Amino acid sequence: MKDHETVPPILIERGEGVYLSDREGNKYLDVISSWWVNLLGHNHPRLNAALSRQLDKVAHVMFAGVTHQPAIDLAERLVALTPDNLKKVFFSDNGSTAVEVAVKMSLQYWQQTGQGSKRKFAHLKGAYHGETLGALSLCGIDMFRDKFEPNLMANVEVQGPDCFRCPYELKPESCQAECFEPMHQTLEKHKESLAGVIVEPLVQGAAGMKMYPPLYLKKLQDACKAHNVHTIYDEIAVGFGRTGSLFVCGEHDLNPTFLCLSKGITSGYLPLAATLTEDEIYSAFYGEFSEMKLFIHSHSYSANPLACAVANESLSILTGDDFLENLKPKIRVLGEYGNKLNALQWCGEFRQTGMIAAVELVANKKTKEEFPFEKRVGYQIYQEGLQRGALMRPLGNVIYFIPPLVISTDQIQMMIDTAYDCIQAVLD
Ligand SMILES: *Cc1c(COP(=O)(O)O)cnc(C)c1O
């Protein structure tokens, strides 16, 4: 709050494509897609039109005993576009809630199938799954949970992949996801009490865009199946094309028990979320009224029709006209041009997964020693970025790029150049 006295919040008035502009007419490249939600750019004519078409019909109606065509269409499309085992969709209205829903469904499933001792979840160190108390109980970042620790559910935190500082000192070429061992041990030890394991597939966003190989997910799937434990994929950040394919699970032939989606689902227009699951889970909630097997989780704005209408239009764009094919050259440029950041003496690592990239700044390239957090390196770079027309929002010492997918290759180069200049201006 004290920062705002010297660096007031930017008053954004308009958005157009990958740019935001403030009241004074300054333009900023939206390097982080307005917190990772925007896929198709701001003020998109087709999304605007879809929204106003629905607005002329009905803006909102409760989603209990009532349904509407935009939700029906969206549910059918999500089922068609995700792995075959995912057949049922539960709508809500934000990412944390999509996770809460998966967690509650998993717990209730085990209760109603006579395995009520399964009440804990395993999550990775560095994990981020939202900030409501339930989702926070799955968080592996101290800063978010410290103050609330006594109020959180007792779950199990597991050391996961840490490719930049790999404790096994492996290189991508030789890596066989040896770092799965701690998870393997956790599953062995806690299989009786574990309901599920939750992961952010391939990219741990809030941890600083930490990236790890799909082999880890394959091992996790096999081990969870063997130990009778659910897998929950939180694709809230990586879903809808960020990694270059529509969903990580589909791309890598993985079949999570639950898939949580939000953020890009409406391309950053409106809050909406979905939790997908299998027939097996659904069937445990099916029964006579008197059995009270139902899943009770209702939000006022679940499956809001405006949001669903925009989501449907966004999906039409993402799945049409070679949209994903056209990402390939952009992904190549982001990787090749982004590599230039390696030349900086403070660049510990430049990493990339599809349309997500990050540079981890270090005080010492050899030892990978971190900058002290009091130095606020990221915050200074953020301010420098504003002066140079780029809205970045570093995570600690990690400067990352998760721009709207509609960014052009020229704009990608400009984005990298700006980051390069900002880092140099601050640290030189
Ligand atoms: C943003 C995010 C969430 C939480 O979503 P909200 O809509 O902000 O509640 C959960 N998991 C991941 C991986 C996220 O990136």
Coordinates of C-alpha atoms and ligand atoms in Angstrom, one line a residue:
M1 CA 0.0 0.0 0.0
K2 CA 2.9 2.3 0.8
D3 CA 4.3 1.6 -2.7
H4 CA 1.2 3.0 -4.2
E5 CA 2.0 6.4 -2.8
T6 CA 5.0 6.6 -5.0
V7 CA 4.0 4.3 -7.8
P8 CA 0.2 4.7 -8.2
P9 CA -1.7 2.0 -10.0
I10 CA -2.0 2.6 -13.8
L11 CA -5.4 3.8 -14.7
I12 CA -6.2 1.7 -17.8
E13 CA -8.9 3.1 -20.0
R14 CA -8.8 1.0 -23.2
G15 CA -7.4 -2.2 -24.6
E16 CA -6.8 -3.2 -28.2
G17 CA -5.1 -6.4 -29.3
V18 CA -2.0 -7.0 -27.2
Y19 CA -2.0 -3.3 -26.0
L20 CA -3.5 -1.6 -23.0
S21 CA -3.6 2.2 -22.8
D22 CA -4.0 4.5 -19.8
R23 CA -5.9 7.7 -19.4
E24 CA -2.9 9.8 -20.6
G25 CA -2.7 7.7 -23.7
N26 CA 0.4 5.8 -22.8
K27 CA 0.4 2.3 -24.5
Y28 CA 1.6 -0.8 -22.8
L29 CA 2.3 -4.2 -24.3
D30 CA 0.4 -6.7 -22.1
V31 CA 3.3 -9.1 -21.6
I32 CA 1.4 -11.1 -19.0
S33 CA -2.0 -11.3 -20.7
S34 CA -3.6 -9.4 -17.7
W35 CA -2.6 -12.2 -15.3
W36 CA -2.5 -15.0 -17.8
V37 CA -6.1 -14.8 -18.8
N38 CA -6.2 -13.0 -22.2
L39 CA -5.6 -15.2 -25.2
L40 CA -7.1 -13.4 -28.2
G41 CA -6.2 -9.8 -27.3
H42 CA -8.3 -7.0 -25.8
N43 CA -11.4 -5.7 -27.5
H44 CA -11.7 -8.6 -29.9
P45 CA -14.5 -7.9 -32.4
R46 CA -15.8 -11.5 -32.5
L47 CA -15.8 -11.9 -28.7
N48 CA -17.5 -8.5 -28.3
A49 CA -20.2 -9.5 -30.8
A50 CA -20.8 -12.9 -29.1
L51 CA -21.1 -11.1 -25.7
S52 CA -23.6 -8.5 -27.0
R53 CA -25.7 -11.2 -28.8
Q54 CA -26.0 -13.0 -25.5
L55 CA -26.6 -9.8 -23.7
D56 CA -29.7 -9.2 -25.9
K57 CA -31.1 -12.5 -24.8
V58 CA -30.4 -12.9 -21.0
A59 CA -27.4 -11.8 -18.9
H60 CA -27.8 -14.2 -16.1
V61 CA -29.9 -16.9 -14.6
M62 CA -29.2 -19.3 -11.7
F63 CA -27.7 -22.6 -12.7
A64 CA -29.9 -24.9 -10.6
G65 CA -32.9 -26.6 -12.1
V66 CA -32.3 -24.3 -15.0
T67 CA -29.9 -24.5 -17.9
H68 CA -29.1 -22.5 -21.1
Q69 CA -27.8 -23.2 -24.6
P70 CA -24.4 -21.5 -24.1
A71 CA -23.6 -23.8 -21.1
I72 CA -24.9 -26.9 -22.9
D73 CA -22.7 -26.1 -26.0
L74 CA -19.7 -25.3 -23.9
A75 CA -19.9 -28.5 -21.8
E76 CA -20.2 -30.6 -25.0
R77 CA -17.3 -28.9 -26.6
L78 CA -15.1 -29.2 -23.5
V79 CA -15.8 -32.9 -23.3
A80 CA -15.1 -33.3 -27.0
L81 CA -11.8 -31.4 -26.8
T82 CA -10.3 -33.1 -23.7
P83 CA -9.2 -36.7 -23.2
D84 CA -11.8 -39.4 -23.6
N85 CA -12.1 -40.3 -20.0
L86 CA -13.3 -36.8 -19.1
K87 CA -17.1 -36.9 -19.7
K88 CA -18.7 -34.7 -17.1
V89 CA -18.5 -30.9 -16.6
F90 CA -19.2 -28.9 -13.4
F91 CA -19.3 -25.2 -13.9
S92 CA -18.3 -22.5 -11.4
D93 CA -16.8 -19.0 -11.7
N94 CA -13.1 -18.8 -10.9
G95 CA -10.0 -20.9 -10.8
S96 CA -9.7 -21.4 -7.0
T97 CA -13.2 -22.7 -7.1
A98 CA -12.6 -25.1 -9.9
V99 CA -9.9 -26.6 -7.6
E100 CA -12.2 -26.6 -4.6
V101 CA -14.8 -28.5 -6.6
A102 CA -12.3 -31.1 -7.6
V103 CA -11.1 -31.5 -4.0
K104 CA -14.6 -31.8 -2.6
M105 CA -15.7 -34.2 -5.3
S106 CA -12.7 -36.4 -4.7
L107 CA -13.3 -36.4 -0.9
Q108 CA -17.0 -37.2 -1.3
Y109 CA -16.3 -39.9 -3.9
W110 CA -14.1 -41.8 -1.5
Q111 CA -16.6 -41.4 1.3
Q112 CA -19.4 -42.7 -0.9
T113 CA -17.4 -45.6 -2.1
G114 CA -16.5 -46.9 1.3
Q115 CA -13.0 -45.5 1.4
G116 CA -13.5 -42.5 3.7
S117 CA -10.0 -42.7 5.2
K118 CA -8.8 -41.1 2.0
R119 CA -8.9 -37.4 3.1
K120 CA -5.5 -35.8 2.2
F121 CA -4.0 -34.4 -1.0
A122 CA -0.4 -34.3 -2.1
H123 CA 0.8 -31.2 -3.8
L124 CA 4.2 -30.1 -5.0
K125 CA 6.6 -27.6 -3.5
G126 CA 6.1 -24.4 -5.3
A127 CA 2.5 -25.3 -6.2
Y128 CA -0.2 -22.7 -6.7
H129 CA -3.8 -23.6 -7.0
G130 CA -5.6 -20.5 -5.8
E131 CA -6.1 -18.6 -2.6
T132 CA -9.3 -19.6 -1.0
L133 CA -8.6 -21.7 2.2
G134 CA -9.1 -25.0 0.5
A135 CA -7.0 -24.1 -2.5
L136 CA -4.4 -22.5 -0.2
S137 CA -4.1 -25.8 1.6
L138 CA -2.6 -27.2 -1.6
C139 CA -0.2 -24.3 -2.0
G140 CA 3.5 -24.9 -1.9
I141 CA 4.6 -21.3 -1.6
D142 CA 5.2 -20.1 1.9
M143 CA 4.5 -16.4 1.2
F144 CA 0.8 -17.2 0.4
R145 CA 0.1 -19.6 3.2
D146 CA 2.3 -18.6 6.2
K147 CA -0.2 -16.3 7.9
F148 CA -3.0 -18.9 7.6
E149 CA -1.1 -22.1 8.3
P150 CA -3.1 -23.0 11.5
N151 CA -6.3 -22.8 9.5
L152 CA -5.3 -24.9 6.5
M153 CA -6.2 -28.5 5.9
A154 CA -3.5 -31.0 6.6
N155 CA -2.1 -32.1 3.2
V156 CA 1.2 -33.5 2.1
E157 CA 3.8 -31.3 0.4
V158 CA 6.2 -33.1 -1.9
Q159 CA 9.5 -32.0 -3.3
G160 CA 8.8 -32.0 -7.1
P161 CA 10.9 -31.1 -10.2
D162 CA 13.4 -28.3 -9.9
C163 CA 15.0 -28.3 -13.3
F164 CA 17.0 -25.1 -13.0
R165 CA 18.6 -26.3 -9.7
C166 CA 18.3 -30.0 -10.4
P167 CA 19.4 -31.8 -7.2
Y168 CA 20.3 -34.8 -9.4
E169 CA 22.4 -32.6 -11.6
L170 CA 20.8 -33.9 -14.8
K171 CA 20.6 -32.3 -18.2
P172 CA 17.3 -32.5 -20.2
E173 CA 19.0 -35.1 -22.5
S174 CA 19.8 -37.5 -19.7
C175 CA 16.8 -36.8 -17.4
Q176 CA 14.4 -39.6 -16.7
A177 CA 12.4 -37.6 -14.1
E178 CA 14.5 -39.1 -11.3
C179 CA 12.9 -36.3 -9.2
F180 CA 9.7 -38.4 -9.2
E181 CA 11.2 -40.5 -6.3
P182 CA 9.9 -38.3 -3.4
M183 CA 6.4 -38.5 -4.9
H184 CA 6.7 -42.2 -5.3
Q185 CA 7.7 -42.5 -1.7
T186 CA 4.8 -40.3 -0.6
L187 CA 2.3 -42.4 -2.5
E188 CA 3.7 -45.6 -1.0
K189 CA 3.6 -44.2 2.5
H190 CA 0.3 -42.4 2.4
K191 CA -1.8 -44.4 0.0
E192 CA -4.4 -45.3 2.6
S193 CA -5.0 -41.6 3.5
L194 CA -4.4 -40.0 0.1
A195 CA -7.5 -38.9 -1.9
G196 CA -5.5 -37.3 -4.7
V197 CA -2.5 -35.6 -6.1
I198 CA -2.8 -32.2 -7.6
V199 CA -0.3 -30.7 -10.1
E200 CA 0.1 -27.8 -12.5
P201 CA 1.1 -29.8 -15.6
L202 CA 4.5 -28.8 -17.2
V203 CA 4.6 -25.2 -15.8
Q204 CA 4.4 -24.2 -12.2
G205 CA 3.2 -20.6 -12.8
A206 CA 3.4 -18.7 -9.5
A207 CA 6.5 -20.6 -8.5
G208 CA 8.2 -18.5 -11.3
M209 CA 7.2 -20.3 -14.4
K210 CA 9.2 -23.4 -13.3
M211 CA 9.0 -26.0 -16.1
Y212 CA 9.4 -29.7 -16.0
P213 CA 9.1 -32.6 -18.5
P214 CA 6.0 -34.6 -19.4
L215 CA 7.7 -37.8 -18.2
Y216 CA 7.0 -36.7 -14.6
L217 CA 3.3 -36.6 -15.4
K218 CA 3.4 -40.0 -17.0
K219 CA 5.1 -41.5 -13.9
L220 CA 2.6 -39.7 -11.7
Q221 CA -0.3 -41.1 -13.6
D222 CA 1.0 -44.7 -13.4
A223 CA 1.8 -44.4 -9.7
C224 CA -1.5 -42.9 -8.8
K225 CA -3.4 -45.6 -10.7
A226 CA -1.3 -48.2 -8.9
H227 CA -2.0 -46.7 -5.5
N228 CA -5.7 -45.9 -6.1
V229 CA -5.3 -42.1 -5.8
H230 CA -7.0 -39.5 -8.0
T231 CA -5.0 -37.1 -10.2
I232 CA -6.1 -33.5 -10.4
Y233 CA -4.7 -31.4 -13.2
D234 CA -4.8 -27.7 -12.6
E235 CA -4.6 -26.4 -16.2
I236 CA -6.0 -23.1 -15.2
A237 CA -2.9 -21.3 -16.4
V238 CA -1.6 -23.7 -19.1
G239 CA -4.9 -24.7 -20.7
F240 CA -6.4 -23.3 -23.9
G241 CA -3.3 -23.2 -26.1
R242 CA -0.6 -21.7 -23.8
T243 CA 1.8 -24.6 -24.3
G244 CA 1.1 -24.8 -28.0
S245 CA -1.7 -27.4 -27.8
L246 CA -5.2 -26.9 -26.4
F247 CA -4.5 -28.9 -23.2
V248 CA -1.4 -30.5 -21.8
C249 CA -3.3 -33.7 -20.9
G250 CA -4.6 -34.2 -24.4
E251 CA -1.2 -33.4 -26.0
H252 CA 0.6 -35.9 -23.9
D253 CA -2.0 -38.7 -23.8
L254 CA -2.6 -38.3 -20.1
N255 CA -5.9 -39.0 -18.4
P256 CA -6.3 -37.1 -15.2
T257 CA -9.3 -37.9 -12.9
F258 CA -10.1 -34.2 -12.7
L259 CA -9.2 -31.3 -15.0
C260 CA -9.6 -27.8 -13.6
L261 CA -10.0 -25.0 -16.2
S262 CA -10.5 -21.2 -15.9
K263 CA -8.4 -18.1 -16.8
G264 CA -8.2 -18.4 -20.6
I265 CA -11.6 -20.1 -20.9
T266 CA -13.3 -16.8 -21.8
S267 CA -10.0 -15.4 -23.2
G268 CA -9.9 -13.0 -20.3
Y269 CA -13.3 -11.5 -20.8
L270 CA -15.4 -12.8 -17.8
P271 CA -15.0 -15.0 -14.8
L272 CA -15.8 -18.7 -15.5
A273 CA -14.5 -22.0 -14.6
A274 CA -15.1 -25.7 -15.2
T275 CA -14.1 -28.9 -13.5
L276 CA -14.2 -32.0 -15.7
T277 CA -14.2 -35.5 -14.5
E278 CA -15.0 -39.2 -15.3
D279 CA -18.2 -41.3 -15.4
E280 CA -16.8 -43.3 -12.5
I281 CA -16.8 -40.2 -10.2
Y282 CA -20.2 -39.1 -11.5
S283 CA -21.7 -42.5 -10.8
A284 CA -20.8 -42.3 -7.1
F285 CA -23.0 -39.3 -6.8
Y286 CA -26.0 -40.9 -8.5
G287 CA -28.8 -42.3 -6.5
E288 CA -32.3 -41.9 -5.0
F289 CA -33.2 -38.6 -3.4
S290 CA -33.3 -40.3 0.1
E291 CA -29.7 -41.5 -0.3
M292 CA -28.5 -37.8 -0.5
K293 CA -25.5 -38.7 -2.6
L294 CA -25.7 -35.3 -4.5
F295 CA -22.8 -33.0 -4.8
I296 CA -23.6 -29.7 -3.1
H297 CA -21.6 -26.8 -4.4
S298 CA -23.5 -23.8 -5.7
H299 CA -22.3 -20.3 -6.6
S300 CA -24.5 -17.5 -7.6
Y301 CA -22.7 -16.9 -10.9
S302 CA -21.9 -20.5 -11.9
A303 CA -22.0 -20.9 -15.7
N304 CA -23.0 -17.3 -16.3
P305 CA -24.5 -17.2 -19.8
L306 CA -22.5 -14.1 -20.9
A307 CA -19.3 -15.9 -19.9
C308 CA -20.3 -19.1 -21.5
A309 CA -21.2 -17.3 -24.8
V310 CA -17.8 -15.7 -24.9
A311 CA -16.1 -19.0 -24.0
N312 CA -17.9 -20.7 -26.9
E313 CA -16.8 -18.0 -29.4
S314 CA -13.2 -18.1 -28.0
L315 CA -13.1 -21.9 -28.5
S316 CA -14.4 -21.5 -32.1
I317 CA -11.4 -19.2 -32.7
L318 CA -8.9 -21.4 -31.0
T319 CA -10.0 -24.5 -32.8
G320 CA -10.6 -22.9 -36.2
D321 CA -8.6 -21.5 -39.1
D322 CA -5.3 -23.2 -38.2
F323 CA -5.0 -21.1 -35.1
L324 CA -2.8 -23.5 -33.2
E325 CA -0.8 -24.3 -36.3
N326 CA -0.1 -20.5 -36.7
L327 CA 1.3 -20.5 -33.1
K328 CA 4.3 -22.6 -34.2
P329 CA 6.3 -19.9 -35.8
K330 CA 5.6 -17.7 -32.8
I331 CA 6.8 -20.3 -30.4
R332 CA 9.9 -20.7 -32.5
V333 CA 10.7 -17.0 -32.4
L334 CA 9.9 -16.8 -28.7
G335 CA 12.5 -19.5 -28.1
E336 CA 15.2 -18.5 -30.6
Y337 CA 14.9 -14.7 -30.0
G338 CA 14.4 -15.2 -26.3
N339 CA 17.7 -17.1 -26.1
K340 CA 19.3 -13.8 -26.5
L341 CA 18.6 -13.1 -22.9
N342 CA 21.2 -15.7 -22.0
A343 CA 23.8 -13.2 -23.0
L344 CA 23.0 -11.1 -19.9
Q345 CA 25.4 -11.7 -17.1
W346 CA 22.5 -12.1 -14.6
C347 CA 20.6 -14.6 -16.7
G348 CA 20.6 -17.9 -14.7
E349 CA 18.3 -19.6 -17.2
F350 CA 16.0 -18.8 -20.1
R351 CA 13.3 -21.4 -20.3
Q352 CA 10.3 -21.9 -22.5
T353 CA 7.2 -24.2 -22.9
G354 CA 5.2 -23.2 -25.9
M355 CA 4.0 -19.6 -25.6
I356 CA 5.3 -19.3 -22.0
A357 CA 8.8 -18.2 -21.4
A358 CA 10.8 -16.9 -18.5
V359 CA 14.2 -15.6 -17.5
E360 CA 15.5 -16.3 -14.0
L361 CA 17.8 -13.6 -12.9
V362 CA 20.7 -14.5 -10.5
A363 CA 23.3 -12.6 -8.7
N364 CA 25.9 -15.0 -9.8
K365 CA 25.6 -17.0 -13.0
K366 CA 28.0 -19.8 -11.9
T367 CA 26.7 -20.5 -8.4
K368 CA 23.1 -19.6 -9.3
E369 CA 23.0 -17.5 -6.1
E370 CA 19.8 -15.6 -5.8
F371 CA 19.4 -11.8 -5.5
P372 CA 18.3 -10.9 -2.0
F373 CA 14.5 -10.4 -2.0
E374 CA 14.9 -7.0 -0.3
K375 CA 16.6 -5.8 -3.4
R376 CA 13.3 -6.0 -5.3
V377 CA 14.9 -6.6 -8.6
G378 CA 11.7 -7.7 -10.2
Y379 CA 9.8 -4.6 -9.0
Q380 CA 12.4 -2.3 -10.4
I381 CA 12.3 -4.0 -13.7
Y382 CA 8.5 -3.7 -13.7
Q383 CA 8.8 0.0 -13.2
E384 CA 11.4 0.3 -15.9
G385 CA 9.1 -1.7 -18.2
L386 CA 6.3 0.8 -17.7
Q387 CA 8.6 3.6 -18.9
R388 CA 9.4 1.6 -22.0
G389 CA 5.8 0.6 -22.8
A390 CA 5.7 -3.0 -21.5
L391 CA 3.5 -4.2 -18.7
M392 CA 5.4 -7.0 -17.0
R393 CA 4.9 -8.3 -13.5
P394 CA 7.9 -10.3 -12.4
L395 CA 7.6 -13.1 -9.9
G396 CA 10.5 -12.3 -7.6
N397 CA 13.6 -12.5 -9.7
V398 CA 11.8 -14.2 -12.6
I399 CA 10.8 -12.1 -15.5
Y400 CA 8.3 -14.0 -17.6
F401 CA 6.4 -13.8 -20.8
I402 CA 2.9 -15.1 -21.3
P403 CA 1.5 -12.7 -23.9
P404 CA -1.8 -13.0 -25.6
L405 CA -1.5 -15.8 -28.3
V406 CA -2.4 -13.3 -31.0
I407 CA 0.9 -11.4 -30.5
S408 CA 2.9 -11.1 -33.7
T409 CA 6.5 -12.4 -34.2
D410 CA 7.6 -8.7 -34.5
Q411 CA 5.9 -7.9 -31.2
I412 CA 7.6 -10.9 -29.6
Q413 CA 11.0 -9.6 -30.6
M414 CA 10.1 -6.1 -29.3
M415 CA 8.9 -7.7 -26.0
I416 CA 12.2 -9.6 -25.6
D417 CA 14.2 -6.5 -26.5
T418 CA 12.4 -4.4 -24.0
A419 CA 12.9 -6.9 -21.2
Y420 CA 16.6 -7.1 -22.1
D421 CA 16.9 -3.4 -22.0
C422 CA 15.0 -3.1 -18.7
I423 CA 17.1 -5.8 -17.0
Q424 CA 20.3 -4.1 -18.2
A425 CA 19.1 -0.6 -17.1
V426 CA 18.2 -1.9 -13.6
L427 CA 21.2 -4.2 -13.0
D428 CA 24.0 -2.6 -14.8
Ligands
LIG1 C1 -4.7 -18.4 -11.4 C2 -4.6 -19.8 -10.9 C3 -5.5 -20.3 -10.0 C4 -6.6 -19.5 -9.4 O1 -7.5 -19.0 -10.2 P1 -8.3 -17.7 -9.7 O2 -9.3 -17.5 -10.8 O3 -7.4 -16.6 -9.6 O4 -8.9 -18.1 -8.4 C5 -5.3 -21.7 -9.7 N1 -4.4 -22.4 -10.3 C6 -3.5 -21.9 -11.2 C7 -2.5 -22.8 -11.8 C8 -3.6 -20.6 -11.5 O5 -2.7 -20.0 -12.4

